[in-house]
mmCIF file of C-alpha atoms in Angstrom:
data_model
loop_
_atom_site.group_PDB
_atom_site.id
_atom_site.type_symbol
_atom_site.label_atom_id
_atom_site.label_comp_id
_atom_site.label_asym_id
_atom_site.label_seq_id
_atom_site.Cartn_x
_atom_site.Cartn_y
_atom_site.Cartn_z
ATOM 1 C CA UNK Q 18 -14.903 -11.425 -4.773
ATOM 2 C CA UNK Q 19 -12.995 -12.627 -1.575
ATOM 3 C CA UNK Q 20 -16.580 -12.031 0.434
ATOM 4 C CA UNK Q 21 -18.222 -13.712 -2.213
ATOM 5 C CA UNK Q 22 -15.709 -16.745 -1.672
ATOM 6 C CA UNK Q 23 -16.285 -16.802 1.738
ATOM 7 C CA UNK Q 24 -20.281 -16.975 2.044
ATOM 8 C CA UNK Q 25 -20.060 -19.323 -0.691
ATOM 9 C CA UNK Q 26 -17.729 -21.868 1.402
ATOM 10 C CA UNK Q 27 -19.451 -20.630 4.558
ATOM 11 C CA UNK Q 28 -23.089 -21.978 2.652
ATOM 12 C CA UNK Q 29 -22.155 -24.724 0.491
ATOM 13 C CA UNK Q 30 -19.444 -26.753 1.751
ATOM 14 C CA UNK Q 31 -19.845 -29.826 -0.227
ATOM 15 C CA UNK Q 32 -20.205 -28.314 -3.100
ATOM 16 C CA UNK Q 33 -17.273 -25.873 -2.525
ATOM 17 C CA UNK Q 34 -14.712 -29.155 -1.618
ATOM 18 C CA UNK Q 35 -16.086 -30.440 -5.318
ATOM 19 C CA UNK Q 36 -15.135 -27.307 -7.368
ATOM 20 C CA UNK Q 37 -11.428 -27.057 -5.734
ATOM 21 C CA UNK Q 38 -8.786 -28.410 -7.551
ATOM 22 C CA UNK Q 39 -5.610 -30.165 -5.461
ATOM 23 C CA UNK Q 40 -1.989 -29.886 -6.982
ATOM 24 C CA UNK Q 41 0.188 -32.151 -5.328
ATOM 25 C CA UNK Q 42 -2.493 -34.355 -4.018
ATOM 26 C CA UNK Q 43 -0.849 -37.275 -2.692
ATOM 27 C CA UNK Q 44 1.044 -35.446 -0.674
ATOM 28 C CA UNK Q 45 -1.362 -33.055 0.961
ATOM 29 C CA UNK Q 46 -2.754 -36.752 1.848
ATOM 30 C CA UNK Q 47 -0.085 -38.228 3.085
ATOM 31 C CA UNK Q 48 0.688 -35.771 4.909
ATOM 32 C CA UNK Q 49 -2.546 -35.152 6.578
ATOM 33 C CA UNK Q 50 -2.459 -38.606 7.564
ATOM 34 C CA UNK Q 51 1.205 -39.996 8.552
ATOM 35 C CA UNK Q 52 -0.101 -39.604 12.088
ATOM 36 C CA UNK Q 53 3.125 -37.282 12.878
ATOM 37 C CA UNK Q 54 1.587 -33.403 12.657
ATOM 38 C CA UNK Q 55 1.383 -30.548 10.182
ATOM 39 C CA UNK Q 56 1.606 -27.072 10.593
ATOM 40 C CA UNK Q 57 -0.110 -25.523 7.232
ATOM 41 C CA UNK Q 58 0.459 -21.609 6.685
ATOM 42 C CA UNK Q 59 -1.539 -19.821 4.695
ATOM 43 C CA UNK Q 60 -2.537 -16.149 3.700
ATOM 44 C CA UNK Q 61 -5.498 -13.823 3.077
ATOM 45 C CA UNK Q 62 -5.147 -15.152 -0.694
ATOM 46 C CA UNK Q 63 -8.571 -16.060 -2.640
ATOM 47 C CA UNK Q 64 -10.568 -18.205 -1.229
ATOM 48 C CA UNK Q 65 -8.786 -19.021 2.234
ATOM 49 C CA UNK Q 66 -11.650 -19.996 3.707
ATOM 50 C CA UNK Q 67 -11.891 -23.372 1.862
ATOM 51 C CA UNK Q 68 -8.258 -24.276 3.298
ATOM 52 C CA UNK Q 69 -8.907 -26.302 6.705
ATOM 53 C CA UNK Q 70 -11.896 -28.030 4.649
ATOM 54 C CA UNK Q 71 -9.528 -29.491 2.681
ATOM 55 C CA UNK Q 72 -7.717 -31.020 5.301
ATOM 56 C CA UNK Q 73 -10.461 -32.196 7.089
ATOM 57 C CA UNK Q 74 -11.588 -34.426 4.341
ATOM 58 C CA UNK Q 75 -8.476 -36.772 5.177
ATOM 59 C CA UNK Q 76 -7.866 -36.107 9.332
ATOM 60 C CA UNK Q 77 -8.950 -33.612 11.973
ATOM 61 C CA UNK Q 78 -7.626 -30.045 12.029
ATOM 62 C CA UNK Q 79 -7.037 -27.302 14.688
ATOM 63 C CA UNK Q 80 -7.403 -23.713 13.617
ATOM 64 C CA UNK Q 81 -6.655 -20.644 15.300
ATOM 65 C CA UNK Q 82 -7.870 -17.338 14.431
ATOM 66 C CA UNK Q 83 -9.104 -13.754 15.780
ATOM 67 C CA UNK Q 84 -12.182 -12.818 16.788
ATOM 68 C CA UNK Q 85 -13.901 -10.351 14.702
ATOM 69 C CA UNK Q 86 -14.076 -6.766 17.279
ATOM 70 C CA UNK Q 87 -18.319 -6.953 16.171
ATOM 71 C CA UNK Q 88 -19.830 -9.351 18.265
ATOM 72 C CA UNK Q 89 -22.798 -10.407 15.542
ATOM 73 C CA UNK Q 90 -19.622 -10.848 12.361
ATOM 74 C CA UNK Q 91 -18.178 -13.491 15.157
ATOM 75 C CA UNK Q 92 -21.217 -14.398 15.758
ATOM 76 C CA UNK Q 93 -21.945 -15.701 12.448
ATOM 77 C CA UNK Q 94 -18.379 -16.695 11.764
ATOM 78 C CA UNK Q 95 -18.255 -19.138 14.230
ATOM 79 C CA UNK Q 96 -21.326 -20.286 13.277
ATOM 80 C CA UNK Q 97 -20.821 -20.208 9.668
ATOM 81 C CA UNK Q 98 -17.440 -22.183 9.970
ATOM 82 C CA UNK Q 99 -18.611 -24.393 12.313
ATOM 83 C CA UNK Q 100 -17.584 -28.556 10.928
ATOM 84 C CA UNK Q 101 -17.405 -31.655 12.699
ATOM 85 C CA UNK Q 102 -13.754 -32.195 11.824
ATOM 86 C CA UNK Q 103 -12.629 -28.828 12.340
ATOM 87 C CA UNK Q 104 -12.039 -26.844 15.885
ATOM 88 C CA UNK Q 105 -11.530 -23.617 15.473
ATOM 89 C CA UNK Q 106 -9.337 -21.947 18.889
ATOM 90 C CA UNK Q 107 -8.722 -18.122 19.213
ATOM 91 C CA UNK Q 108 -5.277 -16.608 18.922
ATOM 92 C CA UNK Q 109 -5.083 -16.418 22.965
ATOM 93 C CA UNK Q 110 -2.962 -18.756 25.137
ATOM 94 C CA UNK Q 111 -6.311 -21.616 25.670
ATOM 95 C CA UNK Q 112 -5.884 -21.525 21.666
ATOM 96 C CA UNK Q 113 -2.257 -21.858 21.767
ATOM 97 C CA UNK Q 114 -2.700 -24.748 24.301
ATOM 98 C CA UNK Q 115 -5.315 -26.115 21.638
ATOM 99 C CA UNK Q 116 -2.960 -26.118 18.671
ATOM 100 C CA UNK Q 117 0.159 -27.647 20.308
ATOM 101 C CA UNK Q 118 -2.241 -30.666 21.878
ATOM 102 C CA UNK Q 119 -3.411 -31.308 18.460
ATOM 103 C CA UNK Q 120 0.085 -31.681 17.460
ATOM 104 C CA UNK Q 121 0.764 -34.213 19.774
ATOM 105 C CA UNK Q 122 -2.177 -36.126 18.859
ATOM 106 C CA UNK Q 123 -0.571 -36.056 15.033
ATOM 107 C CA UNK Q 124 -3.421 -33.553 13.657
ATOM 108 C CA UNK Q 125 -3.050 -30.414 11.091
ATOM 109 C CA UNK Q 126 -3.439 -27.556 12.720
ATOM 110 C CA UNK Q 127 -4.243 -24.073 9.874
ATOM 111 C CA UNK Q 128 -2.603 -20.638 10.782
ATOM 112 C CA UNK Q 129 -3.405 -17.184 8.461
ATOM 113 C CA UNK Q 130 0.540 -16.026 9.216
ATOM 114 C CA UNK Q 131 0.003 -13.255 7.697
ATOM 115 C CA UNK Q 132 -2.089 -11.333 10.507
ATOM 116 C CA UNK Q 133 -0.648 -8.630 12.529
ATOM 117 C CA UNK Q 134 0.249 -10.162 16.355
ATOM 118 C CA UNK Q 135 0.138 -8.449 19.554
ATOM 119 C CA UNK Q 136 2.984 -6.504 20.907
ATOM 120 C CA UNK Q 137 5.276 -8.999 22.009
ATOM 121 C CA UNK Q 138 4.265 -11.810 19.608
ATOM 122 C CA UNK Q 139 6.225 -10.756 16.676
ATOM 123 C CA UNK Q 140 9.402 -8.973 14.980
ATOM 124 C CA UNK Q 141 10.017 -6.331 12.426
ATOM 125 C CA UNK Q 142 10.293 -8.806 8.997
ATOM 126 C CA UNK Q 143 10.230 -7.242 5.368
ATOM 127 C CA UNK Q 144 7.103 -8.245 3.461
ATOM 128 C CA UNK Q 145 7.490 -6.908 -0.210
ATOM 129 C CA UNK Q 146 10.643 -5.037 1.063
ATOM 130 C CA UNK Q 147 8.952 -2.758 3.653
ATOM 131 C CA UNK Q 148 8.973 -3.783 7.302
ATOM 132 C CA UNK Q 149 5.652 -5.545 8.908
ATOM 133 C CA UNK Q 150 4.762 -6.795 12.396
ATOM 134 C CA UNK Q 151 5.271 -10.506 11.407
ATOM 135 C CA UNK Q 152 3.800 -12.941 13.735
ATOM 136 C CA UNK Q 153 6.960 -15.460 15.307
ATOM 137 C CA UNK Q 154 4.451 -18.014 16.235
ATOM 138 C CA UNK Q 155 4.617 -20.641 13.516
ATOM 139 C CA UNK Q 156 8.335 -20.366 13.430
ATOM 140 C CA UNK Q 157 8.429 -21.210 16.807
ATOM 141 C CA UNK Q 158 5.667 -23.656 17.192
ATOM 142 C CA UNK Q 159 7.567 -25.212 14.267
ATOM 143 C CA UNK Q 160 10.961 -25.209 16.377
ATOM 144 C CA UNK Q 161 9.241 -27.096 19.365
ATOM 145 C CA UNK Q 162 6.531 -29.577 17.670
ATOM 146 C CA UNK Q 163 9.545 -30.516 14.677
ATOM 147 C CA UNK Q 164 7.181 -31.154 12.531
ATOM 148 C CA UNK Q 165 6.743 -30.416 8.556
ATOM 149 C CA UNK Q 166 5.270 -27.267 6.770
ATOM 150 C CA UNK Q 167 3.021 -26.866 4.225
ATOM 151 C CA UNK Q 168 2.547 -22.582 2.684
ATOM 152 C CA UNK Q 169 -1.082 -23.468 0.964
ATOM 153 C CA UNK Q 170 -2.909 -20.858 -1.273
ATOM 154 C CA UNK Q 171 -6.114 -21.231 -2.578
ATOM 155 C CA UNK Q 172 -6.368 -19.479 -5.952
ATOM 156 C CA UNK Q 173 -9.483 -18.182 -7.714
ATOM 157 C CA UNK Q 174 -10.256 -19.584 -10.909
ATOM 158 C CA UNK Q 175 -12.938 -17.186 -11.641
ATOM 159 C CA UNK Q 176 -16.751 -16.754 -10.772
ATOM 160 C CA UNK Q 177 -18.447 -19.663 -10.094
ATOM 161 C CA UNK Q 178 -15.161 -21.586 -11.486
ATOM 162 C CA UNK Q 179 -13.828 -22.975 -7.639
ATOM 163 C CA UNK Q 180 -10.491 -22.703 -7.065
ATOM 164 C CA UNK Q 181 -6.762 -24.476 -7.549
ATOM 165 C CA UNK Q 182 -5.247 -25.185 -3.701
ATOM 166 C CA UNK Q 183 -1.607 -24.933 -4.295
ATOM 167 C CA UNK Q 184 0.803 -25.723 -1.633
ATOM 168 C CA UNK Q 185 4.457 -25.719 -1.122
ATOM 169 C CA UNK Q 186 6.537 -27.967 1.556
ATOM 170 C CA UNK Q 187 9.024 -26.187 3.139
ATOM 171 C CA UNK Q 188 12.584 -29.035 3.089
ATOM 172 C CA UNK Q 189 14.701 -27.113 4.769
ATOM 173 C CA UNK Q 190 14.596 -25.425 8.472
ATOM 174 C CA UNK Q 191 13.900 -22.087 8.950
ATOM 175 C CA UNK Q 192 17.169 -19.584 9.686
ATOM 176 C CA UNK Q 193 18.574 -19.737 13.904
ATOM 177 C CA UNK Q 194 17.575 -15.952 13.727
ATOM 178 C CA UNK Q 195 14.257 -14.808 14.419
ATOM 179 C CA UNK Q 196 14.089 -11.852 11.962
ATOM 180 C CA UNK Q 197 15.389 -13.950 9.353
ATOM 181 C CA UNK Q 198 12.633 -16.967 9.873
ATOM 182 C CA UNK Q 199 9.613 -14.523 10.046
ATOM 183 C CA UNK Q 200 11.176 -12.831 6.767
ATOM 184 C CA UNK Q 201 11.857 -15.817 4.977
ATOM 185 C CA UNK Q 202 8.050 -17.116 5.775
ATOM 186 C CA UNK Q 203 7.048 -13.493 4.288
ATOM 187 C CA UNK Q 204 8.939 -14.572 1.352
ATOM 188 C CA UNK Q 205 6.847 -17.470 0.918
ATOM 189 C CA UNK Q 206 3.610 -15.639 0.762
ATOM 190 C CA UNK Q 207 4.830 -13.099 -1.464
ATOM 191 C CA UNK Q 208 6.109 -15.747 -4.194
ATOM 192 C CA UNK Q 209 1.866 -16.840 -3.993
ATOM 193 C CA UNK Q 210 0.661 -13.251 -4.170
ATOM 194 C CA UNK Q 211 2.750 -11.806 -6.797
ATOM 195 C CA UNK Q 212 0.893 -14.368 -9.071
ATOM 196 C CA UNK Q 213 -2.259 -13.217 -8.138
ATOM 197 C CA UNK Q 214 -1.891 -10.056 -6.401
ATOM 198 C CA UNK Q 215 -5.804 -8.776 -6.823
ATOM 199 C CA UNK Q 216 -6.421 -11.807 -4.861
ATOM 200 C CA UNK Q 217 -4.975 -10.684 -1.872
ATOM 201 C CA UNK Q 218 -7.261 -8.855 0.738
ATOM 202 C CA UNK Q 219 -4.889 -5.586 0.610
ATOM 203 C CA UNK Q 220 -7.481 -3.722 2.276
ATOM 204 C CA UNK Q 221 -6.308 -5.447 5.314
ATOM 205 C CA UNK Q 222 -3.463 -2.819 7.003
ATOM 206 C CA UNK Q 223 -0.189 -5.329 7.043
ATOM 207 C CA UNK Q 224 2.086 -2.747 7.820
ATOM 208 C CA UNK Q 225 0.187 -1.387 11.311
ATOM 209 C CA UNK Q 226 1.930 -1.260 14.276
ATOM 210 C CA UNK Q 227 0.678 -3.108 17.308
ATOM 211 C CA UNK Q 228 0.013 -1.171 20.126
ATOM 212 C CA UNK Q 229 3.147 -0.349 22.483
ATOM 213 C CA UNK Q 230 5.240 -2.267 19.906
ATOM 214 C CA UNK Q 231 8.703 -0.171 19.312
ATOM 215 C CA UNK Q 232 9.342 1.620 15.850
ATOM 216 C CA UNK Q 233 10.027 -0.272 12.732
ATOM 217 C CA UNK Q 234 13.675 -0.445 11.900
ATOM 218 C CA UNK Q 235 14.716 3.214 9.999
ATOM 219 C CA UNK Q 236 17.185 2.323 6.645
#
């Protein structure tokens, strides 16, 4: 079903931006357009893909992801994806360049936070109360920029039925400690896949650990 999503974005976008349905749509608005930044996290929940379109309906949007390891699936992702109010960076430092300018300039920029990093680029943070390789980028992106965030999920509604984009703004700033941030923004994406957990791409291995990263903690 989530593959299905995805070509069906990937080949219809106008069509796909008519069957979503937007809670809390004056403020994914104004908040796309205040001119001051917004860092929106989201997960491998439904149809994901259809995020960043959203967004680009009301301003311009930065985001980063990983290339695929097959050259012809990037191939045809980039391709796929490609929209004239969207630029899509890799998760490399050009990319990480790419998403802080677009900051400046007062854009969105779109993260999946929910992807494994590179040794290095991440801490040991519970996600459903067993320890994952969290990524410690948005926190601290977040830290620097000072600028909102928006946890957005983009529920199926069933074939052929779009989807509901749900979103939550986070009002208070994320714990001093590292750990704690990283497992708080796990907490976050659990709350959204709990209430539709065969939405969530568990196929993909969360709980891997990066190469030459140390040992999850032992309790």
């Amino acid at each position: 079903m989530m593959f299905a999503d995805t070509l069906w974005i990937w080949r219809h976008p106008k069509s796909s931006i008519n069957k979503a349905t937007i809670e809390n749509l004056d403020q994914v608005i104004e908040l796309s357009k205040n001119g001051k930044g917004l860092i929106v996290l989201a997960s491998h929940l439904g149809g994901f893909e259809i995020v960043p379109r959203i967004f680009s309906e009301h301003t311009r949007a930065t985001v980063m992801y990983r290339p695929a390891r097959k050259r012809w699936v990037n191939d045809l992702m980039i391709k796929s994806r490609k929209h004239s109010q969207i630029e899509f960076v890799e998760a490399n430092i050009g990319g990480v360049r790419q998403i802080k300018r677009a900051l400046v300039r007062g854009e969105v920029v779109g993260l999946l936070a929910d992807q494994v990093p590179s040794v290095g680029d991440g801490v040991w943070a519970k996600f459903f109360n067993q320890y994952a390789y969290t990524t410690s980028f948005p926190i601290k992106l977040a830290r620097q920029a000072k600028v909102a965030i928006l946890f957005v999920g983009a529920e199926r509604l069933g074939l052929g039925r779009g989807w509901i984009i749900k979103s939550q703004l986070m009002t208070e700033a994320f714990p001093d400690c590292l750990v704690d941030a990283c497992t708080e923004m796990n907490r976050y994406f659990e709350q959204t896949i709990v209430s539709k957990p065969h939405q969530y791409m568990w196929s993909y291995n969360r709980y891997k650990r990066p190469v030459g990263a140390e040992m999850a903690p032992i309790e």
